[in-house]
Amino acid sequence: MARVVVDPITRIEGHLRIEAQVDAGKITNAWSSGTMWRGIETILHGRDPREAWYFAQRICGVCTTVHALTSVRAVEDALGIIPPLNAILIRNLITLSQFVQDHAVHFYHLHALDWVDIVSALDADPVATSKLAQSISDYPRSSPKLFSAVKDRLTSFVKAGRLGPFANGYWGHPAYKLPAEANLMAVSHYLDALDFQRDYIRIHSILGGKNPHLQTYLVGGMSVPIDPNSQAAINAGTLAELRVILQKGLDFVTQAYVPDLIAIASFYTDWTAIGGGLGNYLSFGEFPTAATNLSKTDAGLFLPRGLVLGKDLSKVLPVDPLKVAEYISHSWYSYTVGNDKPLPPFEGETTPSYTGPKPPYDQLDVASKYSWLKSPRYDDRAVEVGPLARMLVAYAAGHPRVKELVGYVLGQLKVGPEVLFSTLGRTAARGIESQLLAEQSLKVLDQLEANIAGGDLRVHDGAKWDPGTWPARAQGFGLHEAPRGSLSHWVTIQNTKIEAYQIVVPSTWNAGPRDAKGQRGAYESALLNTPVADPEKPLEILRTVHSFDPCMACAAHILDPRGNELVEVTIA
Ligand code: NFE
Ligand code: MG
């Protein structure tokens, strides 16, 4: 019996600690702790709601666009604004490209090394690697010469002891199963993906001025001008450039990401029986195809809104966002209503109350409070959010392209849909979603072009820009599916200023601690029964936790407004 502590979990965004009880080579209990304190909710108090997005998107440098979008949606809902179609389509393009880049970076740079043994790649034969690569895809960078150069480069890094981001991996661990050639192919694509993601995200500089933290959101629309006769606006040339980059994104996903995913997964099908977790899946739905308010309707969404409970894909239940509430029974906060009651976000409170031991500490006090993350619940249920949740909700709702893509990937692996409820299912769903959304990005561009060609150049509705037109009090929420899952922002506006602001974030849904009823969060639940071959090298814990793509900056987004010291960190 051993208590395995992984702190910090690396190859994620932010600071996460996992404690796991390992008995006879399997995890019998697990706790997830966000160990970082930062944030945004409180500093928004008293500000102009039209500028909230600008601060909110600073929550994170990874999912940078998502808090800007959700914030403007919340304020638009409160004030009854529906932006023009062009603005909605530009927002979709920014978000779709965010997904493709973020998922590709996660697969190659954050998750692949849980499955790919870099050191084993040194034993690969470049000619055999080229044969393997060409047998699975028509990705052009697959010649023996190229793989030979990658192998030489890797060999020189290893000889010089300069492994850089590859240092301290659990290389040689018995849970690595890929042949040397597959490892070399994956290392080569890891390097290619670095270039790909940098070039691809230029979409954000075209539509948002820069990345991260785009500059062109606006309550009521976007500040990206459309004018076919101006060099300084979206014109035919800009649209053509966007098409080239979006097509490159689709090509990379089709030729590299998805074939690599299938090739790697085929050696790890035992991971379709590990890491299932809660079995409840929530998606708010995303990508409006018309000018609508997502908080009032889910009509016309490309990805459906819905809830799947108990792994039952025979039905999709409706979602009422007002059934969201957050517990803090095991989180370092206090509520005025008592610490065991959940609060819905419109009544949410953010009062830090750190009772944990001072770091460094050996073990969390799991009977009491043990995380900076709250525990969001839907209708008092713990649910998983993210790519797997979205793909399962879409699959169960009969989304034709999702059904096709899921069928294709499962067919290649010779397994059925029941395997989706797993660590590997989570990773496969992210790849399937990348293919789906890279395809969709070109269709959204078509729709934008057609709308512009029809003479509609509007990107902003300024009718309610003047706070003098607002009611004395207004409340609204914004819903979004961010790459890691369901996100919501909740705003109360009183006399033109923000009176209250709450953010319920994807990684909080997944990485949060137990609630007052003892229900585990998604990570805590997924880790149960995960095998651990060597407690000193808990590679298997990384596999399951990374399959969620953690982002702790998003999840622990609270900040004391005056920068008062809340935690003392001692560096020995
Ligand atoms: Ni910082 Fe995020 C996404 C949000 S957190 S990455 O995607 O919101 O899960
Ligand atoms: Mg919050």
Short mmCIF file of N, CA, C and O in Angstrom, two decimals, residues 66 99 103 282-284 286 384-387 389-390 433 480-488 504-507 509-510 548:
data_model
loop_
_atom_site.label_atom_id
_atom_site.label_comp_id
_atom_site.label_asym_id
_atom_site.label_seq_id
_atom_site.Cartn_x
_atom_site.Cartn_y
_atom_site.Cartn_z
N VAL A 66 -11.09 32.21 -25.23
CA VAL A 66 -12.36 31.66 -24.78
C VAL A 66 -13.03 32.52 -23.71
O VAL A 66 -14.25 32.63 -23.69
N PHE A 99 -9.31 25.79 -31.39
CA PHE A 99 -9.46 24.36 -31.09
C PHE A 99 -8.39 23.53 -31.81
O PHE A 99 -7.77 22.66 -31.23
N HIS A 103 -5.64 21.62 -29.65
CA HIS A 103 -5.70 20.15 -29.62
C HIS A 103 -4.41 19.54 -30.19
O HIS A 103 -3.90 18.55 -29.67
N LEU A 282 -21.34 16.47 -19.96
CA LEU A 282 -22.09 17.71 -20.21
C LEU A 282 -21.47 18.48 -21.36
O LEU A 282 -20.24 18.60 -21.45
N SER A 283 -22.32 19.00 -22.24
CA SER A 283 -21.84 19.95 -23.26
C SER A 283 -22.87 21.07 -23.39
O SER A 283 -24.07 20.80 -23.51
N PHE A 284 -22.39 22.32 -23.36
CA PHE A 284 -23.29 23.46 -23.57
C PHE A 284 -23.61 23.63 -25.06
O PHE A 284 -24.48 24.41 -25.42
N GLU A 286 -21.99 24.36 -29.17
CA GLU A 286 -21.17 25.48 -29.67
C GLU A 286 -21.29 25.63 -31.18
O GLU A 286 -21.74 24.73 -31.87
N GLU A 384 -18.35 15.10 -16.35
CA GLU A 384 -17.12 15.37 -17.11
C GLU A 384 -17.45 16.31 -18.26
O GLU A 384 -18.51 16.19 -18.89
N VAL A 385 -16.53 17.23 -18.55
CA VAL A 385 -16.69 18.11 -19.71
C VAL A 385 -15.45 17.97 -20.59
O VAL A 385 -14.42 17.45 -20.17
N GLY A 386 -15.55 18.43 -21.85
CA GLY A 386 -14.39 18.38 -22.74
C GLY A 386 -14.72 17.69 -24.06
O GLY A 386 -15.87 17.41 -24.36
N PRO A 387 -13.66 17.39 -24.85
CA PRO A 387 -13.88 16.80 -26.17
C PRO A 387 -14.68 15.49 -26.12
O PRO A 387 -15.56 15.27 -26.94
N ALA A 389 -16.87 14.55 -23.86
CA ALA A 389 -18.27 14.88 -23.55
C ALA A 389 -18.97 15.42 -24.80
O ALA A 389 -20.09 15.02 -25.13
N ARG A 390 -18.29 16.32 -25.51
CA ARG A 390 -18.93 16.91 -26.72
C ARG A 390 -19.18 15.86 -27.79
O ARG A 390 -20.23 15.85 -28.43
N GLU A 433 -12.46 15.36 -32.85
CA GLU A 433 -12.99 16.72 -32.83
C GLU A 433 -12.12 17.67 -33.66
O GLU A 433 -12.63 18.58 -34.33
N HIS A 480 -20.14 28.69 -23.35
CA HIS A 480 -19.18 28.42 -24.42
C HIS A 480 -18.66 27.00 -24.24
O HIS A 480 -18.58 26.51 -23.11
N GLU A 481 -18.33 26.35 -25.34
CA GLU A 481 -17.53 25.14 -25.24
C GLU A 481 -16.09 25.53 -25.61
O GLU A 481 -15.80 25.80 -26.78
N ALA A 482 -15.24 25.59 -24.60
CA ALA A 482 -13.81 25.86 -24.81
C ALA A 482 -13.15 24.52 -25.16
O ALA A 482 -13.76 23.46 -24.99
N PRO A 483 -11.90 24.54 -25.64
CA PRO A 483 -11.26 23.26 -25.96
C PRO A 483 -11.37 22.23 -24.83
O PRO A 483 -11.60 21.05 -25.09
N ARG A 484 -11.26 22.67 -23.55
CA ARG A 484 -11.30 21.71 -22.45
C ARG A 484 -12.70 21.46 -21.92
O ARG A 484 -12.87 20.67 -21.00
N GLY A 485 -13.70 22.17 -22.46
CA GLY A 485 -15.06 21.85 -22.04
C GLY A 485 -15.94 23.04 -21.76
O GLY A 485 -15.64 24.18 -22.16
N SER A 486 -17.01 22.78 -20.99
CA SER A 486 -18.07 23.77 -20.78
C SER A 486 -17.61 24.90 -19.89
O SER A 486 -17.15 24.69 -18.77
N LEU A 487 -17.79 26.10 -20.39
CA LEU A 487 -17.37 27.31 -19.68
C LEU A 487 -18.57 28.23 -19.58
O LEU A 487 -19.34 28.36 -20.52
N SER A 488 -18.71 28.90 -18.41
CA SER A 488 -19.78 29.90 -18.29
C SER A 488 -19.29 31.09 -17.48
O SER A 488 -18.52 30.94 -16.53
N VAL A 504 -17.26 29.83 -14.21
CA VAL A 504 -17.21 28.38 -13.93
C VAL A 504 -16.54 27.72 -15.14
O VAL A 504 -17.05 27.77 -16.25
N VAL A 505 -15.39 27.12 -14.88
CA VAL A 505 -14.42 26.83 -15.94
C VAL A 505 -14.29 25.33 -16.20
O VAL A 505 -14.45 24.52 -15.28
N PRO A 506 -13.96 24.94 -17.44
CA PRO A 506 -13.82 23.52 -17.77
C PRO A 506 -12.92 22.73 -16.80
O PRO A 506 -13.32 21.69 -16.28
N SER A 507 -11.71 23.24 -16.57
CA SER A 507 -10.80 22.46 -15.72
C SER A 507 -11.27 22.44 -14.27
O SER A 507 -10.83 21.59 -13.49
N TRP A 509 -14.58 21.99 -13.53
CA TRP A 509 -15.50 20.84 -13.61
C TRP A 509 -14.71 19.53 -13.49
O TRP A 509 -15.11 18.61 -12.78
N ASN A 510 -13.60 19.43 -14.21
CA ASN A 510 -12.89 18.15 -14.29
C ASN A 510 -11.92 17.91 -13.14
O ASN A 510 -11.79 16.80 -12.66
N PHE A 548 -7.20 14.56 -19.99
CA PHE A 548 -8.15 15.66 -19.81
C PHE A 548 -7.58 17.01 -20.28
O PHE A 548 -8.30 17.98 -20.34
#
